[in-house]
Amino acid sequence: MERGDRFAPRFDAAGLMPAVVQDAATGQVLMLAYMNAEAVRRTLATGEAHYFSRSRNALWRKGERSGHVQKLVAMRTDCDQDTVLLTVEQTGPGACHVGYRSCFYRRLAGDPQAPGLVTEGAPAYDPDRIYAKEAP
Amino acid sequence: MERGDRFAPRFDAAGLMPAVVQDAATGQVLMLAYMNAEAVRRTLATGEAHYFSRSRNALWRKGERSGHVQKLVAMRTDCDQDTVLLTVEQTGPGACHVGYRSCFYRRLAGDPQAPGLVTEGAPAYDPDRIYAKEAP
């Protein structure tokens, strides 16, 4: 599993695994989503990132409503094959449905026992003009 | 939750959330681990990454056996606060217990319906010389 050339993904009890999504151009981590076997297949077959939405309980082509599709550059798996890392070309202004380029737009700061959040940078677009909601 | 300055992490039913770990110097995604509330607290309080090992069911200071500790540069959370992103200074030759710098050392390739794995690059160290096993 850790050294071979066989892809044997270890999905969890719900049939999912986390997918880290990284911008191929900048290295920025854009989001974390979840994939099932069908999402992996469709992503590889179409070259566009597909995920499984846990909130909507449905397969989801990223950008299907916003147009901000993610073109797959490479997909990797980790040593124990329970996570994938997608390197993508993010089209449009951003990956996050809140309007930021990355979902990770807030940094923990302050008291380690009770940290707060500091928002970094500005939104890249107005999500209200794009869609009602494309939640992960 | 999505726009505020309050850190209100949404752990799963097991009290965990995924933590994406990124090399501050290169932007390389090193690994995905899991954190519980105590791991978050200890990471912020000590400045060294702590995770929760699902296989060992125990809190885990990364590098406690190998010495390859991860010094925290920044911790961020995502829009729905169910994932964190750690930017770290990775000390030592690598993060992966198999011997590679990153756990994501294999790329999916070949038939989209039945992909194989291609190993990229060479191990950064010999894990057998470091520890019996530091599994995630």
Coordinates of C-alpha atoms in Angstrom, one line a residue:
Chain A
M1 CA 0.0 0.0 0.0
E2 CA 2.8 2.4 0.9
R3 CA 5.3 1.7 -1.7
G4 CA 3.5 0.0 -4.6
D5 CA 2.1 1.2 -7.9
R6 CA -1.4 0.0 -7.2
F7 CA -4.0 2.6 -6.5
A8 CA -6.1 1.1 -3.7
P9 CA -8.0 4.0 -2.2
R10 CA -9.2 3.6 1.4
F11 CA -12.5 5.4 1.6
D12 CA -14.1 5.8 5.0
A13 CA -17.3 4.2 6.3
A14 CA -19.3 6.7 4.2
G15 CA -17.3 5.9 1.1
L16 CA -15.5 9.2 1.1
M17 CA -11.9 10.5 1.5
P18 CA -10.6 14.0 2.0
A19 CA -9.2 15.8 -1.1
V20 CA -6.8 18.6 -0.6
V21 CA -7.0 21.1 -3.5
Q22 CA -3.9 23.1 -4.4
D23 CA -3.5 25.9 -7.0
A24 CA -1.0 24.7 -9.6
A25 CA 0.2 28.2 -10.4
T26 CA 0.8 29.5 -6.8
G27 CA 0.9 26.5 -4.5
Q28 CA -1.9 28.1 -2.4
V29 CA -4.2 25.5 -0.7
L30 CA -7.6 26.4 -2.0
M31 CA -10.0 24.1 -0.2
L32 CA -10.6 20.7 1.3
A33 CA -13.4 18.6 -0.2
Y34 CA -14.4 15.0 -0.2
M35 CA -14.4 12.5 -3.0
N36 CA -16.1 9.1 -3.4
A37 CA -15.0 6.5 -6.0
E38 CA -17.3 8.1 -8.7
A39 CA -15.8 11.5 -8.1
V40 CA -12.3 10.2 -8.6
R41 CA -13.4 8.4 -11.8
R42 CA -15.1 11.5 -13.2
T43 CA -12.3 13.8 -12.3
L44 CA -9.8 11.6 -14.1
A45 CA -12.0 11.0 -17.1
T46 CA -13.1 14.6 -17.6
G47 CA -10.0 16.5 -16.4
E48 CA -12.3 18.6 -14.2
A49 CA -12.6 18.3 -10.4
H50 CA -15.6 16.5 -9.1
Y51 CA -16.4 16.1 -5.4
F52 CA -19.0 14.6 -3.2
S53 CA -21.0 17.1 -1.2
R54 CA -21.7 15.8 2.2
S55 CA -24.3 18.5 2.9
R56 CA -26.2 17.9 -0.4
N57 CA -25.4 14.2 -0.4
A58 CA -24.7 14.4 -4.1
L59 CA -21.9 14.3 -6.6
W60 CA -20.8 17.8 -7.5
R61 CA -18.7 19.2 -10.4
K62 CA -16.9 22.1 -8.9
G63 CA -17.9 25.3 -10.7
E64 CA -21.1 23.8 -12.2
R65 CA -23.0 26.8 -11.1
S66 CA -20.3 29.5 -10.7
G67 CA -18.4 28.5 -13.8
H68 CA -15.2 28.5 -11.7
V69 CA -14.2 25.0 -12.7
Q70 CA -11.0 23.4 -11.6
K71 CA -8.9 21.8 -14.4
L72 CA -7.0 18.9 -13.1
V73 CA -3.2 19.1 -13.4
A74 CA -2.3 16.1 -11.3
M75 CA -3.8 13.9 -8.6
R76 CA -1.7 12.3 -6.0
T77 CA -2.4 10.0 -3.0
D78 CA -0.6 9.7 0.3
C79 CA 1.3 6.9 1.9
D80 CA -1.7 5.1 3.4
Q81 CA -4.0 6.0 0.5
D82 CA -6.8 7.6 2.5
T83 CA -6.3 11.1 1.2
V84 CA -5.8 12.6 -2.3
L85 CA -4.1 15.9 -3.3
L86 CA -5.4 17.6 -6.4
T87 CA -3.3 20.1 -8.1
V88 CA -5.6 22.3 -10.2
E89 CA -5.8 25.2 -12.5
Q90 CA -8.5 27.3 -10.7
T91 CA -10.5 29.2 -13.4
G92 CA -12.3 32.4 -12.4
P93 CA -11.6 34.5 -9.4
G94 CA -11.7 31.9 -6.6
A95 CA -12.6 28.5 -5.1
C96 CA -14.5 29.6 -2.0
H97 CA -18.2 30.2 -2.1
V98 CA -17.8 33.0 0.4
G99 CA -15.9 35.0 -2.2
Y100 CA -12.3 34.5 -1.4
R101 CA -9.8 32.8 -3.6
S102 CA -9.0 30.2 -1.0
C103 CA -11.4 28.9 1.8
F104 CA -8.5 29.4 4.2
Y105 CA -8.9 33.2 4.5
R106 CA -8.8 33.4 8.3
R107 CA -5.8 32.9 10.5
L108 CA -6.0 31.9 14.2
A109 CA -4.5 34.5 16.5
G110 CA -4.4 35.6 20.1
D111 CA -4.7 33.5 23.2
P112 CA -3.8 29.9 22.5
Q113 CA -6.4 28.8 24.9
A114 CA -9.1 30.8 23.2
P115 CA -7.9 32.0 19.8
G116 CA -9.8 34.3 17.5
L117 CA -9.7 34.6 13.8
V118 CA -8.1 37.4 11.7
T119 CA -9.4 37.7 8.1
E120 CA -6.5 38.0 5.6
G121 CA -6.9 39.9 2.4
A122 CA -10.1 40.8 0.6
P123 CA -12.8 38.8 -1.2
A124 CA -12.0 38.1 -4.9
Y125 CA -15.6 38.3 -6.0
D126 CA -19.1 38.9 -4.8
P127 CA -20.7 35.5 -4.4
D128 CA -24.2 37.0 -4.3
R129 CA -23.7 37.9 -8.0
I130 CA -22.6 34.3 -8.9
Y131 CA -25.0 32.0 -7.2
A132 CA -27.4 31.5 -4.4
K133 CA -25.0 29.1 -2.7
E134 CA -22.4 26.6 -3.8
A135 CA -21.6 25.1 -0.5
P136 CA -19.1 22.3 -0.1
Chain B
M1 CA -19.3 31.2 11.1
E2 CA -18.1 32.1 7.6
R3 CA -17.3 35.7 8.1
G4 CA -16.8 36.3 11.8
D5 CA -13.7 36.5 14.0
R6 CA -14.8 33.8 16.4
F7 CA -13.0 30.5 16.2
A8 CA -15.7 27.9 16.5
P9 CA -14.2 24.7 15.2
R10 CA -16.6 22.0 14.0
F11 CA -15.1 18.7 15.0
D12 CA -16.7 15.5 13.6
A13 CA -18.6 12.9 15.7
A14 CA -15.2 11.5 16.8
G15 CA -14.0 15.0 18.0
L16 CA -11.6 15.3 15.1
M17 CA -11.0 17.5 12.0
P18 CA -8.6 17.2 9.1
A19 CA -5.5 19.3 9.2
V20 CA -3.7 20.0 6.0
V21 CA 0.0 20.6 6.6
Q22 CA 2.0 22.8 4.2
D23 CA 5.7 23.6 4.1
A24 CA 6.1 27.3 4.7
A25 CA 9.3 27.5 2.7
T26 CA 8.2 25.7 -0.5
G27 CA 4.4 25.5 -0.4
Q28 CA 4.6 21.8 -0.8
V29 CA 1.7 19.9 0.9
L30 CA 3.4 17.6 3.3
M31 CA 0.6 15.5 4.8
L32 CA -2.9 15.4 6.1
A33 CA -3.4 14.6 9.7
Y34 CA -6.3 14.9 12.2
M35 CA -6.6 17.2 15.2
N36 CA -8.8 17.2 18.2
A37 CA -9.4 20.2 20.5
E38 CA -6.4 19.3 22.7
A39 CA -4.1 19.0 19.6
V40 CA -5.2 22.5 18.5
R41 CA -4.5 23.9 22.0
R42 CA -1.1 22.3 22.4
T43 CA 0.0 23.3 18.9
L44 CA -0.9 26.9 19.6
A45 CA 0.6 26.9 23.1
T46 CA 3.9 25.2 22.2
G47 CA 4.4 26.3 18.6
E48 CA 5.0 22.7 17.5
A49 CA 2.4 20.6 15.6
H50 CA 0.4 18.1 17.6
Y51 CA -2.1 15.8 16.0
F52 CA -4.4 13.0 17.0
S53 CA -3.5 9.6 15.8
R54 CA -6.6 7.6 14.8
S55 CA -4.6 4.4 14.6
R56 CA -3.1 4.8 18.0
N57 CA -6.0 6.6 19.5
A58 CA -3.7 9.1 21.1
L59 CA -2.4 12.6 21.0
W60 CA 0.8 12.8 19.0
R61 CA 3.5 15.4 18.9
K62 CA 4.8 15.2 15.3
G63 CA 8.4 14.2 15.4
E64 CA 8.4 13.0 18.9
R65 CA 10.3 9.9 17.9
S66 CA 12.0 11.0 14.7
G67 CA 13.0 14.4 15.9
H68 CA 11.4 15.8 12.7
V69 CA 9.2 18.3 14.5
Q70 CA 7.1 20.8 12.7
K71 CA 7.4 24.4 13.9
L72 CA 4.1 26.3 13.5
V73 CA 4.2 29.4 11.3
A74 CA 0.5 29.9 11.0
M75 CA -2.8 28.0 11.5
R76 CA -5.8 28.9 9.4
T77 CA -9.4 27.6 9.2
D78 CA -11.7 27.4 6.3
C79 CA -15.1 28.9 5.6
D80 CA -17.2 26.3 7.5
Q81 CA -14.5 25.8 10.2
D82 CA -14.3 22.0 9.8
T83 CA -10.8 21.9 8.5
V84 CA -7.5 23.6 9.5
L85 CA -4.5 24.4 7.4
L86 CA -1.1 24.5 9.2
T87 CA 1.8 26.2 7.6
V88 CA 5.0 24.8 9.2
E89 CA 8.7 24.8 9.2
Q90 CA 9.5 21.1 8.7
T91 CA 12.7 20.2 10.5
G92 CA 14.7 17.2 9.4
P93 CA 14.5 15.6 6.0
G94 CA 10.8 14.9 5.7
A95 CA 7.3 14.6 7.1
C96 CA 6.4 11.1 5.8
H97 CA 7.2 8.0 7.9
V98 CA 7.9 6.1 4.6
G99 CA 10.9 8.3 4.0
Y100 CA 9.7 10.9 1.6
R101 CA 9.6 14.6 2.3
S102 CA 5.8 14.7 1.6
C103 CA 3.3 11.8 2.0
F104 CA 2.0 12.6 -1.5
Y105 CA 4.9 11.0 -3.4
R106 CA 2.7 9.0 -5.8
R107 CA 0.8 10.4 -8.7
L108 CA -2.3 8.7 -10.3
A109 CA -1.6 7.8 -13.9
G110 CA -2.9 5.7 -16.7
D111 CA -6.5 4.5 -17.4
P112 CA -9.0 6.8 -15.6
Q113 CA -11.2 3.8 -14.9
A114 CA -8.3 1.9 -13.3
P115 CA -5.4 4.2 -12.6
G116 CA -2.0 3.2 -11.3
L117 CA 0.5 5.0 -9.2
V118 CA 3.8 6.5 -10.3
T119 CA 6.3 7.3 -7.6
E120 CA 7.9 10.7 -7.9
G121 CA 11.4 11.4 -6.7
A122 CA 13.4 9.5 -4.2
P123 CA 13.1 9.0 -0.4
A124 CA 14.7 11.8 1.6
Y125 CA 15.8 9.4 4.4
D126 CA 15.8 5.8 5.5
P127 CA 12.9 5.5 8.0
D128 CA 14.3 2.2 9.3
R129 CA 17.2 4.2 10.8
I130 CA 14.9 6.7 12.5
Y131 CA 12.2 4.7 14.1
A132 CA 10.2 1.5 14.1
K133 CA 7.2 3.3 12.9
E134 CA 5.6 6.7 13.3
A135 CA 2.3 6.1 11.6
P136 CA -0.3 8.8 11.3

